[in-house]
Amino acid sequence: MTETSVFFGVLGPVEVRVDSATVALPARVRVLLAALLCRPNRTVSVDELTDIVWSNEPPAAPATLRSHVLRLRRLLGEGSDRVVTTGPGYRIEVGARTELDTLVFGEHCESARDAARSSDWPAVWTAASAALGLWRGAPLADVNCDRLHRDEAPGWAQSRVEVTELAARAGLELGRAAESVLLLTRLAAEEPHQEGVHALLIEALAVAGRRAEALAVYRRLRTALARDLGIEPGARIAAAHQRVLRSGGNSAAPQESSQRAAGPERDRPGGTDPAGGAARAAGPVAVPDATGAVLLGARPAPDEPFTEPRPLPAEPFTVRRRLPAEPVTVLRQLPADLPFFSGRTEELRTLLAAPAAGPAGAAATVLVTAIEGMAGVGKTQLAVHAAHELVRAGRFGTLQLYVNLRGFDPDRPPADPSDVLAGLLHALGVDRSLMPEGLDARAALFRDRLHGREALLLLDDAADAHQVRPLIPADPGCLVLITSRRSLAGLDGARSLPLAALAPADALRLLAELAGTERVADSPGAAAQVIHACGHLPLALVLAAARLRARPAWRLADLVEYLRPGGISALTTGGRSLRASFDLSYRRLPEEARRVFRLLAVHPGREYTAPAIATLAGVDPAAARETLELLVDENLLIQDTPARYRLHDLLHAFAAELAEGGAGDRLALHRLTVWYCHTARAADELLRTRSSAVRPRYAPPLPPPVLPALRFPDHDRTLAWLDAERANLTAVLSRAAEQGHGTLVAALALSLSRYLHTRGPASSLLSVLRTTQATVSPEADPELAARVLGDCHALTRRYQDAVRHHERALELHRANHDRDGEAATLLGLGSAHDRLNRPQEAVRCWRQARVIFAELGNRLGAATCLVNLARSYRTLERFDEAVSHDRDALAAFRGLDDEHGQARALAGLGELHQLLDRDAEAVGYRRQALLLYRRAGDRYAEAEVLDGLGTSYSRLGRPEQAVRAWRGAHSILTDIAHPRAEEIERHLAGAAAGHAGRLPEQRSYARSR
């Protein structure tokens, strides 16, 4: 072994530290390490490891396992020698007392047991507390392996129960009853059917002087056992209950004996009564035995020590008989309300308004509301808070029923509706001996028992509509609140109340309540980062704030530093984990839905459509849509607008952890990129944002798509798709650049550049162009690289570099006798010269291009040359020739039915007439151009024409119209984040100051393009 410091933890999410540095592990490697750590210092065979790591999947080859072991060693770095290869398999070597939390936990547990045998209660408290301090949450919380959770975790959980009981007993012996109560309350909530835990909790509460709470613990346990298991409490819990009852109602804490017996002795007949015997009067006492029968005996006199009676039939003073069972009525079952509640104003108003009509009978039918949402969004908290608000308002005061349906319980299956009804009926006073058999009979009796009564029924964590349907009462005086992670749209008559993440202000208020108002007020920036890291989810905020409270020295900034590298796994406190909550939802999905969910993180964008996901997953679009809708129903996917889906940020992080990142994911991403390239090219062709005369030769060839690219029926729907997919398209381009797919990057950039130039935002255009410049390789395809880089430099206003690349492309085309490529390059070269204020060079390029286009019979190319020539002639102040060329271009574009080309010619005529001081005619041309640009969706050109109209209106002495035009231009340029917005602001400022007549001449429209 080396001197490297290594620590492994599995009592919670898997934790690895090498020389104090935390090591992050991919999902599959995490399962491998967990399997080894569950058998520390022992060899695990290759076959067994393969079965564990690839559970529920076809087994992997031994070579695949070896590659994962190699990856684990690389991640462990200096600690890699801990993973040892043996003949039949692999072994992880760890120090028993220092390097693995389960081994350290076991040592502390054994020390606590040894100390308890000798009644060394200070030593018990120290050892048990040390053991519990290692517990960070549910064991193996972030390990996706059913077998390890089934075989390994229960043993650790049982040891935790035992050591918690030892700590609590030690606390009672040492006068630390309040701490014992806290330990046992938490454990009892997690182990609702552990009678030993509840018996000890009852005793601790009695010692602490909290007799009423002790009795309430017994009632809750008895209800839970009857409802969930159909049994009555056993002898130990019944004896504890009787001891509290015999305490005589004295609310003062009983004196604790300095000579308390060891734990098990107190619970056996004849053991010491911790409540003290002095308060008891002589008389008969009833104590249940292990069978549930009652023993009648004599109470001792006040000065005599009390011992619980034993079943001694031979004694004449002991009579054994069974008392008739009294009906159990538990009618106010709501869990406690939260001490604080933030946000959900509209949702709460909806819930409180539902039964506002009045008492039973005011409504036509039972009111049912299903509160739905993703894990951690606060469904139960809202339902419980709304229920208490209704009770406080005077509604449902006498009958409030609550059931945990365990739809997504990590340890137990969903509750059977028949068993739930049995528990509800028993709570309503139906004797179990009279309980009807069968679901339908019990449902009918339940409806009968609620007839004519005003009742509130809270059904928490429903699995599906099938589970809930038999539990719905029929009386219109009843209100049913249901919470579920799944959509309950199939539940007839139920209103759906979907919950989203908290609004920023509500999340801030909740964080302030949880972490302290002053703490949050002192660090608003850090508070905002915490809220962002928590995804505005109430559960995540609760977990983060709990960790902050447990670290008094931490500031909010320290919490941010903790959350940032840990990601979703950092949102864990005690036995609660956000990742574990997500995992429960994920595991309940069908396999195909799990695969698609993982692939959502492979998609470079953050919004999804069925065609895109179909391509990514390699399935039919209809099947992809069905799976996406299933994920929406499971509240693992959000649908803000029809046919578009997105993941919550934390669910995206969860899916990214699940994604393998192997060859399959890379192939899926390549399919998606090719599909986007084809679809974007189809959109670009329909919009004619680049001359169709040159595009076919200009664009690089693409591999065929696995699924057909989208085809657009009209201009408007094409623009709508590009607007909706803009962020996805730029994200796909960036990811393709990261993977070195230069041809795909060039193809996608060419299809997007003119769209982004005309509709913005400018930042997206710059990002696309700079990514393309950095990716396209001149060595791979010199001609393509020269043309693409020439355009990229021109659009980023690096015109001298554009000239250099276009001239190189021109040389290559001429050497290859490529007349199409030569003409296309001459167009780009002429534009670069024009931007550099070299009109003569531009004219020469465009004349040559026009000749070539005429030879090729390319009318659109020739018309483009005409409108470009008019632009240069305007710069040279050869106005007659400019007007002639613009009019010829207008006629040519009309003959081709090219509205965008017509708009360019009309805008040029407008500028020409303004330069000739004929502003009224300039206005006429520009208004025509404006209409066509709006129809084409060219927002930048629309802004330019509005700017020119503002100048012409100002020169014509029409200031109000000028201001309206400039405001329209400013609004568009601001919306697309174009720097020219500042120039329009100066025009508006000048107009406001009354200097409209002295405004600068309008800048050349041609230059701005």
Short mmCIF file of C-alpha atoms in Angstrom, two decimals, residues 276-283 299-306:
data_model
loop_
_atom_site.label_atom_id
_atom_site.label_comp_id
_atom_site.label_asym_id
_atom_site.label_seq_id
_atom_site.Cartn_x
_atom_site.Cartn_y
_atom_site.Cartn_z
CA GLY A 276 -41.36 5.83 38.49
CA GLY A 277 -43.86 4.14 40.76
CA ALA A 278 -44.48 6.85 43.35
CA ALA A 279 -47.23 8.53 41.34
CA ARG A 280 -49.33 5.35 41.04
CA ALA A 281 -52.16 4.46 43.35
CA ALA A 282 -53.06 0.97 44.42
CA GLY A 283 -55.70 -0.79 42.40
CA ARG A 299 -51.43 -2.33 41.79
CA PRO A 300 -48.78 -2.07 44.49
CA ALA A 301 -49.09 0.47 47.24
CA PRO A 302 -47.34 3.79 46.64
CA ASP A 303 -44.39 2.84 48.84
CA GLU A 304 -43.85 -0.52 47.16
CA PRO A 305 -41.70 -1.11 44.04
CA PHE A 306 -43.80 -1.78 40.97
#
